[in-house]
Structure formats: C-alpha cells, structure tokens
Amino acid sequence: MDYMMEDAQNAAPEAHETAKLGASTQRSDKQSVTKRLQSELMQLMLSPSPGISAFPNADGNLLSWTATISGPSETPYENLTFKLSFAFPNNYPYSPPSVLFKTPIYHPNVDFAGRICLDILKDKWSAVYNVQSVLLSLQSLLGEPNNASPLNGQAAELWDNNPQEFRRLVLARHRSVDDDE
Amino acid sequence: MPPSHVPLSVARKRVFESVFASTSLGNTVPTPLATPNIGFAAPGQSFGLATAAAVPQISQSLTDETWPEQVNWDRAWHVATAFLSFSDIGFAALSLLDDVDDNHLQDLWGLSSPSQEAYDALNFLLAPNSPDGDLHSSLKEYDLVEWYCNEMRRHFLANFRTDILKILHGPDQSDILTKVVAYLYITQRIYYTRFLKYVMPKLDITEQEASFSKLQRGFHAVVAYSLPSSQTSALLAKEITAKAIIILGIEGGATGQSGTTDEHGAVNDSMDVDRLYSTSYREWRKEPSEAIRNKKMTDAEDVQVIIAREHLLSLLEGVQAVGLGGNKGQKVFATVMNAMMTEFIRTSYSGQWDTPSLATQHLRLWVENIFARLVVEVLNVFKSPQSERRSEAHLDVRLSDVEKWQEVGIARLGALRTSELFDVIVEWDSSSGAIEDLKHYAHNPNARYSLANSFIATLNQRLLHPGASTVEILQLYISIIRAFNILDSKGVLLDRIARPIRRYLRDREDTVKVIVSGLLADTADTSPNTTDTLAELSTELAKVHEQYFQSDSGELDWDDMNWIPDPIDAAPDYKKPKNSDVIGSLISLFESKETFVKELQNMLGERLLRRRTDFHREISVLELLKVRFGDGALQACEVMLRDVFDSKRVDSVIRNDQGLVKRQPPQGIVTSDRSTTSSETSERIPQLHAKILSRFFWPTLQGQSFRVPAEILALQQRYSFGFESLKPSRKLTWLNGLGQVTVELDLEDRAFTDEVTTWQASVIYAFQSPSTQPSMHPVTKTVAELCQQLEMSASLVRSACLFWVSKRILTETLRDTFRILEVLPNKEEHDSFGAANNVNMDRPGNPPTVARAAAAANAAAAVAAKESADAATMEKMNLYWQFIVGMLTNQGAMPLQRIVMMLKIAVPGGFPYSNEDLREFLAGMVSQGRLEIASGGNYKIMPKH
C-alpha cells in the first residue's frame, strides 16, 4: 500500500517531465533546422556557384525551397534551366530533403513525375551535405547519368545509342515552369 | 357601545382595555395655555361637565378614581409647561451676552423662582409615587422630561438655528468654530439650567441621571442634525489640522503656524528650544546613540506643542460638550490624522536617503509616542455614546491599534519611497537608505507589484526615450541592478523591472559598443570623459570577479544562516538568474554571445593596432571575460592578442635576418599577415615594423588601399620574403591603410617631426623634392596627379593635403593644387598668401588660420571616412543583391513589397532598409539591365547573355 502510493507519487511527475522534455526537444529541433537552413542560405548567397541557385519559398518557415539549375554546357541540357523543389524534414540535416524536378525533364535517372534516383538523396545521405552540394551533384548528374539503375529505361538506352534522338526528346519535354505561371 | 348593556359590555370593555389601555384618555393631550382640555366627553355626556357628570357613573365605571385625578393632573401639566416653556428670544438677544454672567442670563430668561402654583404642579407631576405615575409614565406625551426635550428642540430650531447658520456662513471666517461652540454652550446652559433647577430635584433619585442624560442626548442630537454637518466637519477638520501640525511636529507646518501662536508669548523667539525638542528626522538621526534618540522622542515636548495641545483639547472638549463631537467628531479626527500621517512622512522623509536609514525606526517611535498620544487624548474627549458607558480607565486605543498605525506608517513611507525611487536610483550610492526603507515595505505581493509597476512607468517616462544617451541608460541600469540586489536579493523584482530596460537597450544600436568600450576603458584616466564611457564597468569587472565564484554554489547551502525563502510573488520554478550582477546582466542583454564577442573583437582590434608597448589592460579584461564566456567564445580575441605578441617577436627575428636593423632610432611601422603599415623618414632608410595578424580571427579591417612609396614597397618585399622563409606556408598581405608613420620633414627654414597615418605620409612623400638640393621652385602637385600617382581616392588625397595644410607644410595655391611651404611666410607674404587663399576659398575677409585649415582637414577626413563607409554599404548591398537574385530566379517575378518581406525573413539579422531605399537600389539595377520591370510592377531578373 505504502509502496504503491510512493510509486504513484514518483511516477506522475516523471511522466509529466518526459512529456515536457519531448515537447521542448521538438521545439529546439525545429529551431536548429531553421538555423541550419538560414546559414546554408547565407552561404549560398555569399559564395554563389555558377549555374545553381536556391531560395526559400514565401511561406516563411524556410522548410521548403525552390532551386534552379542550368544545364551544363556540352550536354543535351545546355542552355536549359530546371526548377526543383526542396522539402526539408524536421530532423534535417539528419535526414535528406526530398527533392523533385518541377520542370519536366527527360533524363535516365528522373521519372516523369520528377522523382530523382540519386544515392546521396537516399541511403548515402550524410549530414555534411547541404543544398549547395545536392544541387551540384544534380547538375553533374545531368551530364553524367547513372545508366546502371535508370528510372527511365528508354532515356538510358538513347543516351548510350542515339544522342540526337535523346537531345530531341529532352528539348521536346522541357518547358519552362515560369511560363505556366 | 352603550354602557347600559351592562354585563356583556362591561366584560367586553375589560377585554378591550386590557389590550388598549386607557384609550379614553389617549387623545387628551392638553394644549398648553389654550383650552383646558379634559378629554372627549364620554358618550352621553355634554362637554365641560366631565367632573360632575362623571359622578353618577362611578359605580359603573372601573376607572372611577381616575377622573378627578386626571383633571388635577391636566391642570398641573398646564401650569408646569407654561412655566417651563421658553420665550422665543432669538440669538440676537443672546449674542449680546457674550460675557454675561449667569445671573444676567437668568434675569433675561425669566428664570425667577416658580410661583407656588407652578411649584406644586411640578411636584405633582414629578412626584415619584404619584398615583398615576404608572399610568402616565408609559405614555410619552405625558412625560414631562420628554416634553421638555421637545420644547427645547422646538425652541432651538425656531430661534437659534438660523442665527448659528448666519455665523457659519458669515464673512468673518476666523475662529468660527470657537464662536459657534461658545454660543451653543450658552444655549445649552439655558436649557440645562432650568431643567437642573426645577425638574431634576423633583425626580426620583434613580431616575435623575437617566433623565438628564436623555436631555443631553436630545440637545446633542438637535445640534448635530440641525447644523450642516459638512460645514461643521470642515471647520473641525481645519482646527484639528492646524493644531495637529504643530503637535505632531510636521516640518514646514510648524513654522507656518507660528504666527497664530503669537499671543502666547515667548513661542516665537524660542526657536532654539524648538530645535532642542524637534521630532525632525534630520536632527534626530544625527544623535549618535540609540538611547538618546529614544529619549528624545519620548521627552520631546516643546512649549509651542504644549500650548497647541492645550488649545486643541479645550476646544475639542467644548465641541464635545455641545454635541458636535461624538462619532462624527471621531470621524473627522480620523480623516485629519490620516492626512497628517501622510504629511508627516512626506515632509520628514522625502529626500532623506542617507544610510544607514533610521526612518522606519523613527517613524515607529513617532507613531507610538506622538501620534498615538494625540489620538488617545482626543479620543478621550470625543467619546462616543457607547464608550461613555465604559469605565474611565478604559482606553479607546489598544496596543494593537498602535501597531497597526505603525504598519500603516511604514506602508506610507514605502509609497513615498516608491514614488521617489527613480531619483533614488539616480543618486545611487549616496541614497541606499531609501532602499533600506523600501525593504521594510516590499513584503507583500501587492506592495511589490505596485512598486514594480510604478517604477516601470517612471522609467518609461523619464529614461527610456530617445533623449537619454545609451551611456546614461546603462549607468542607471547598473544602479538599478545594485539597488535592487539590496532590496530583493532573490532578484524577482529586478527581473521584472529590468525587462523593459533590457528590451529597450537591445534596440539601441550602440549598446554593445558602449558596454565593450566601458569594459576596456582605462580605469586610470577616466576623469575627463566619464560621461561618454562607462569606465566603472571595468572597475566592476575586476571587483566582482572574486564574488562570482563564491556565490555560484548551485544548490541550497544548508549552512547559510541568512537564507530567506523566495519572495511570495516568485513563480514556482523561479530561479535566480546566475548572472544577476552588473556585468552578467549587461553581457546577457543580447541573445547570443556572438554580438558581444564580435564587438569586442572590433574594439580589441582597434586598440591592438595602436602603437603601444604593452596591452596589460586588454589581457586582464580578456581573462576576466573568459571566466564568464568560457574559453571557446573568446578564442578569436585570444588569437588576436597572441598575434600581437608573436608579431613582436617575429618582427625582430625577420628584421635581424633581413638586415633591416639600423642603429638609428626605430621608426614605428605596423604590418601583418595580410595587413600592414609602413613608415618613412625623408632621407635615411626607413625602419619597417609589422604586426602580423591572422586574418581569419580578426574582424574585417577597413582601410583604403593605395600605393606606398617605392622605397617602402621594397622594404615590404624584403620583409615578406623574410616572413615566408620563416613560416613557409604563409603569406603576407600588406594592409597599407592601417598603421602609423613617424615623419621627419626637412624644410628650408625648419624641420618637422610627427607621427601620422600611412596615407598622410604617402601623400607628403609624393611632394619630396626629386633632388636633395632644395630647389628654387617648391614642388606643386594637384589632387588629380596625386590620385594617379598613389592610386588613392581623391577624397583621401584631399584629406591628407588639408591635414598638411593645417600643419603649415603645404599650402593650397589654387583649388585642389597644393604647394610645399618651404619657408614660412613673413607678415606681408602671409597677407598675400591669405588673399590668395581667400580667392580660392571664395570667402573674402576671412583670413585663413591654422585652426581653420585644421577644421578643413577634419572635414576632409570625415568625407574620406564616409567614402569608405559608403563602400562598405555598397558591399552590404551586394549581399542583398545576391538574395534578390536568388529570390527572383527561383520564385519568379515579384513586386517590391514581396521582395522586402522575403528579405526580412530570409536575411539573417533582418533587412535594415526601407521600401524606398530598396526601390532606388532596384531602379539602379534596372538601369544597369540586370533587372526588368514586368507587368504589374513585378521585378524580373534578366537572363544573362
């Protein structure tokens, strides 16, 4: 009886405590994500890399961005620009952001919904990557697709066998997102 | 109900009368002097025949014996009342009688001995055992005492009331109360005399007292209710106030009142007696020992006070006697005493902030000995009817009441101190006594709450506005911290009060700068400019250091005998902030240490670059700050200091290696790993010293870039070479804009030596004569030439030239053309020089002086400084431009409003410019073709081609 009482007395505040702790960790997580994204943005602004750029969306919480990459020269994507959307999870940078092509793109490693097959956005993700490095990887992916594991089999085949047709399909599929808006 | 139906009707009557006794007599109130009223005729009888007619009925009536008695009684009543009633002589007659004695009064009021008849009548009516005493005593109308009271009331209202009112409203306002009381006293005596003389003795001995007090009460009631109470109360209050001011020893009041006490002789010229017994706090606290002080308070009784006291008490006795006292008087007195206490506290203690504070002690003694004494005395006079019945020994004032008054007094003192708090804080250090007083007050949550609120209100009104300099605010904040740490060591109040200040300070741009410069200030030479630096901060930093460790013991200290619980208004999880001391509070003003550390770096950098041999002050400050911030945060500063010391060593090594050491006295030079300064002398080989800074750890150093003289450049290269051989992986970047140069100029008629900046030195070096022989034609150069030669901005060149003009080395012959002044002009030349200059300056009649040239040089320097600041702004704007580009590239075209909003969100630290500034900036970009304005005022990025 006595022990039970004691237990009850001890248990209650603890449970309370953990609940509170949970809430506060969550909050501090979110703060640290924001802080991290803010510094990434600053870094992007201070040392812009040619051909890539990114900026948070206007919703004000910094967790979704829009990025722009221009196709590398001497690839079928030359002179084309592509928009991408970034959605950062709450535990970023411990989980990768989900990245999608918003601009329709014809590419062996990108499907028609814009989903990307890139190892660093999946299992090879590490907290040292950031928006800039992801964008640079994607830019190089445009020039050097990984044809071993294509999402778009036709594209993979044409890349190897028929560059002219590939280029034609790229141009046919590409359309500027801005024009739609 | 005719009496003939005997048995039943008699029975009925009995029953009826047992309930409504003597109804037949109930309405037979005799009308004095008028008709001899004998009551209504019984049924069947004719009026006026009552006596005779009654006889036959005696046998039938049960009240048979009453009838003749009733008649007798009625007659007696008439006679007695006729004798006792007052004639309607008004106050006019009475007022003649100011000083008349009793006899005269009796004459006037016809109080001659009663006639035999009246005497008998009185005897009859008042005889204790009168047969119908029982019958009549139960009826008010038949009670002679009662009748007398009514008669008195009637007479008073009819005759005296208006007269008294006339006095009350009269033009002569002095001593009204005394007069009124005197007149009321006379009227009272008139009424009482007759009663005492003729009525009282006839009464039964047991009833005498009761009936007299009844009469008294009646009179008091008439007086109290017939006179306008607001006026009498006001008068009474005025009188009491006047005397109480003297009796209670309220300063200022006492001297003001001395005029009224003139008539009482020596009071006026006994002011030193006054002082001897003064209750004044100021005098009192000078007494050294507590025993003397206590004695002083209890014994003190000044002549003036005694007189005032006697006056007041006698007056109040009069007031009480005529019925204006009692409960009403008590109320008035309470109101006055209430005001008096506040007044006393205000006059005695305001501005008395010395420490140790004895104010509460003094106040308690005062309440106990002086205030309470007066209350006891006055309440003794102003007895309420209830308290009259109590025994004489009983005091209306209990000890607990006195204690309550003391508490009230302390609370008032607290309120006074609260209202003074801001000034107390301003005067801080010499005003700690006031805080001690507040300590006694700020116990309960309400007091603390109001204290905090009123203080915050004062702060907002008097301190937290643009008119107050940051230094002032910080200064006061420091005082507040110190004061409130004493007041409330747990820091709850401070926490509450400091919030608005801290919030406000955070908004001020120069707060960090002031704090940091205060910390680094040299304690030794603070005297001249204490107003613009917070030098005491550095003192504080060193001082508090030891306590910082001691107080930081974390958990509860069980051996702490001075432990007190957290204040009642503290939040349950309240914990005293660790850094509640002055330095801690200031440092924690800002959310992150970064702001602070950054400013510290800037300030430190500036100081370290100065040419000094030691930096003890900086080292010690840094060490002390490290205790608070931890080593990590101040690492950069640490490196900066190390750089300076290392470079001293490295400098000497390199100079040895490179053979730069000369036997000449060394000239000051500064250099750095990516930053430099140089120096030169006119003919000899200059000495170059450098400070080598690690760029990564130093704040961005702004400096104009320009080309140093070839000679110096060669030295720099040698120096760099030496450095790179010493530390192979590192490279020197020279910051020519920073540093000092000792310049020696040999002119034809004089030599000039001074320490100047590098750019000033470079400019004057450009004027150097090509040959060692002084030429006949002094070197003349234009600003444009110099700009080209030195790759220096025009404003900087001009600033340097004007500097040399102010030193009388150069002279401006034409606008932007400068010539060496090889020979100082004599008088005439000076005039012509002046004239020439006047033309140039377009200001005739204003001879150029050295001072004016110096002013011009300063102005030019300011222009140059602004130019470099503008460059910095542009650089900043460039960053924003990157943001805008990123935004417009990714989010598509946007209107201005949206851009501003996004910048505010996205840029760390916010976007400091207004919509207008941005619009201007964007317009510039549009004109450069980097932006275009699309439909709807949206800005759109232009694709790069």
Coordinates of C-alpha atoms in Angstrom, one line a residue, chain A:
Chain A
M1 CA 0.0 0.0 0.0
D2 CA 2.6 2.4 1.1
Y3 CA 4.9 1.4 -1.7
M4 CA 2.2 1.8 -4.2
M5 CA 1.5 5.3 -3.0
E6 CA 5.1 6.1 -3.2
D7 CA 5.3 4.7 -6.7
A8 CA 2.3 6.7 -7.8
Q9 CA 3.8 9.9 -6.4
N10 CA 7.1 9.3 -8.0
A11 CA 5.7 8.2 -11.3
A12 CA 3.4 11.0 -12.0
P13 CA 5.9 13.9 -12.2
E14 CA 8.3 11.8 -14.2
A15 CA 5.8 11.1 -16.9
H16 CA 5.0 14.8 -16.9
E17 CA 8.6 15.6 -17.1
T18 CA 9.2 13.4 -20.1
A19 CA 6.2 14.8 -21.9
K20 CA 7.6 18.3 -21.3
L21 CA 11.1 17.2 -22.4
G22 CA 9.7 15.8 -25.6
A23 CA 7.9 19.0 -26.5
S24 CA 11.0 21.1 -25.8
T25 CA 13.3 18.8 -27.8
Q26 CA 10.9 19.0 -30.7
R27 CA 10.9 22.8 -30.5
S28 CA 14.6 23.0 -30.2
D29 CA 14.9 20.7 -33.2
K30 CA 12.8 22.9 -35.3
Q31 CA 14.9 25.9 -34.2
S32 CA 18.1 24.2 -35.1
V33 CA 16.7 23.2 -38.5
T34 CA 15.8 26.8 -39.2
K35 CA 19.1 28.0 -38.0
R36 CA 20.9 25.5 -40.2
L37 CA 18.9 26.4 -43.3
Q38 CA 19.4 30.0 -42.7
S39 CA 23.2 29.6 -42.6
E40 CA 23.0 27.4 -45.7
L41 CA 21.1 30.2 -47.5
M42 CA 23.6 32.7 -46.3
Q43 CA 26.4 30.6 -47.6
L44 CA 24.7 30.2 -51.0
M45 CA 24.3 34.0 -51.2
L46 CA 27.9 34.8 -50.1
S47 CA 29.5 32.3 -52.4
P48 CA 27.2 31.6 -55.3
S49 CA 28.2 28.8 -57.6
P50 CA 27.6 29.4 -61.2
G51 CA 24.5 27.7 -62.7
I52 CA 22.8 26.9 -59.4
S53 CA 20.7 28.9 -57.1
A54 CA 18.1 28.3 -54.5
F55 CA 15.8 30.3 -52.3
P56 CA 13.1 29.6 -49.7
N57 CA 9.5 29.8 -50.7
A58 CA 7.4 32.6 -49.4
D59 CA 5.6 30.6 -46.8
G60 CA 8.0 31.9 -44.3
N61 CA 9.1 28.8 -42.4
L62 CA 12.2 28.1 -44.5
L63 CA 11.3 24.4 -44.8
S64 CA 10.5 24.4 -48.5
W65 CA 12.7 25.9 -51.1
T66 CA 12.8 26.3 -54.8
A67 CA 16.1 25.8 -56.6
T68 CA 17.2 26.4 -60.1
I69 CA 20.0 24.7 -62.0
S70 CA 21.1 25.4 -65.5
G71 CA 22.1 22.5 -67.7
P72 CA 25.9 22.1 -68.0
S73 CA 27.4 23.1 -71.3
E74 CA 28.2 20.4 -73.8
T75 CA 25.4 18.2 -72.6
P76 CA 22.0 17.7 -74.1
Y77 CA 20.7 20.0 -71.4
E78 CA 22.8 23.0 -72.4
N79 CA 21.0 26.4 -72.2
L80 CA 18.1 24.8 -70.4
T81 CA 17.2 25.7 -66.8
F82 CA 15.4 23.4 -64.4
K83 CA 13.4 24.2 -61.3
L84 CA 13.4 21.9 -58.4
S85 CA 11.5 21.8 -55.1
F86 CA 13.2 21.0 -51.8
A87 CA 11.2 19.9 -48.8
F88 CA 13.3 19.7 -45.7
P89 CA 12.2 17.2 -42.9
N90 CA 12.1 18.4 -39.3
N91 CA 15.2 16.5 -38.4
Y92 CA 17.3 17.9 -41.3
P93 CA 20.2 17.5 -41.8
Y94 CA 20.0 14.1 -40.3
S95 CA 17.6 13.0 -43.0
P96 CA 17.9 14.1 -46.6
P97 CA 15.5 16.7 -48.1
S98 CA 13.0 15.4 -50.6
V99 CA 13.9 16.9 -54.0
L100 CA 11.8 16.8 -57.1
F101 CA 12.2 18.3 -60.6
K102 CA 9.4 20.7 -61.2
T103 CA 10.4 21.3 -64.7
P104 CA 9.6 18.3 -66.9
I105 CA 12.9 16.7 -67.7
Y106 CA 13.9 13.8 -69.9
H107 CA 16.7 12.0 -68.0
P108 CA 17.6 8.4 -67.3
N109 CA 17.6 8.9 -63.6
V110 CA 14.4 11.0 -63.3
D111 CA 11.0 9.7 -63.8
F112 CA 8.1 11.6 -65.4
A113 CA 6.8 12.8 -62.0
G114 CA 10.2 14.5 -61.4
R115 CA 11.4 11.9 -58.8
I116 CA 15.1 11.5 -58.8
C117 CA 17.2 8.5 -58.3
L118 CA 20.4 9.7 -56.7
D119 CA 22.2 7.8 -53.9
I120 CA 23.0 10.8 -51.8
L121 CA 19.4 11.7 -51.6
K122 CA 18.6 8.2 -50.3
D123 CA 20.8 5.9 -48.4
K124 CA 24.1 7.7 -49.0
W125 CA 22.8 10.9 -47.4
S126 CA 25.0 12.5 -44.8
A127 CA 24.7 15.5 -42.6
V128 CA 27.7 17.1 -44.2
Y129 CA 25.8 17.5 -47.5
N130 CA 23.8 20.7 -48.0
V131 CA 21.6 22.4 -50.5
Q132 CA 24.6 23.5 -52.5
S133 CA 26.3 20.1 -52.7
V134 CA 23.0 18.5 -53.6
L135 CA 22.5 21.0 -56.4
L136 CA 26.0 20.5 -57.7
S137 CA 25.5 16.7 -57.7
L138 CA 22.3 17.1 -59.6
Q139 CA 24.0 19.4 -62.1
S140 CA 26.7 16.8 -62.7
L141 CA 24.1 14.1 -62.9
L142 CA 22.6 15.9 -65.9
G143 CA 25.9 15.5 -67.7
E144 CA 26.8 12.0 -66.4
P145 CA 23.6 10.0 -65.8
N146 CA 23.9 6.7 -63.9
N147 CA 22.7 4.4 -66.6
A148 CA 23.2 1.3 -64.4
S149 CA 20.0 2.0 -62.5
P150 CA 17.7 4.0 -64.7
L151 CA 14.2 5.2 -63.8
N152 CA 13.6 5.9 -67.4
G153 CA 14.9 2.9 -69.4
Q154 CA 14.3 4.5 -72.8
A155 CA 16.3 7.5 -71.9
A156 CA 19.2 5.4 -70.6
E157 CA 19.2 3.5 -73.9
L158 CA 19.0 6.5 -76.1
W159 CA 21.8 8.2 -74.1
D160 CA 24.1 5.4 -75.0
N161 CA 22.9 4.8 -78.5
N162 CA 21.2 7.8 -80.1
P163 CA 22.4 11.1 -78.7
Q164 CA 20.5 13.1 -81.4
E165 CA 17.2 11.5 -80.5
F166 CA 17.9 11.9 -76.9
R167 CA 18.6 15.6 -77.4
R168 CA 15.4 16.0 -79.4
L169 CA 13.3 14.3 -76.6
V170 CA 15.0 16.5 -74.0
L171 CA 14.0 19.6 -75.9
A172 CA 10.6 18.3 -76.6
R173 CA 9.9 17.6 -72.9
H174 CA 11.4 20.7 -71.5
R175 CA 9.1 23.6 -70.8
S176 CA 9.6 26.5 -68.6
V177 CA 7.7 26.4 -65.4
D178 CA 7.7 30.2 -65.3
D179 CA 5.7 30.3 -68.5
D180 CA 3.0 28.2 -67.0
E181 CA 2.6 30.5 -64.0

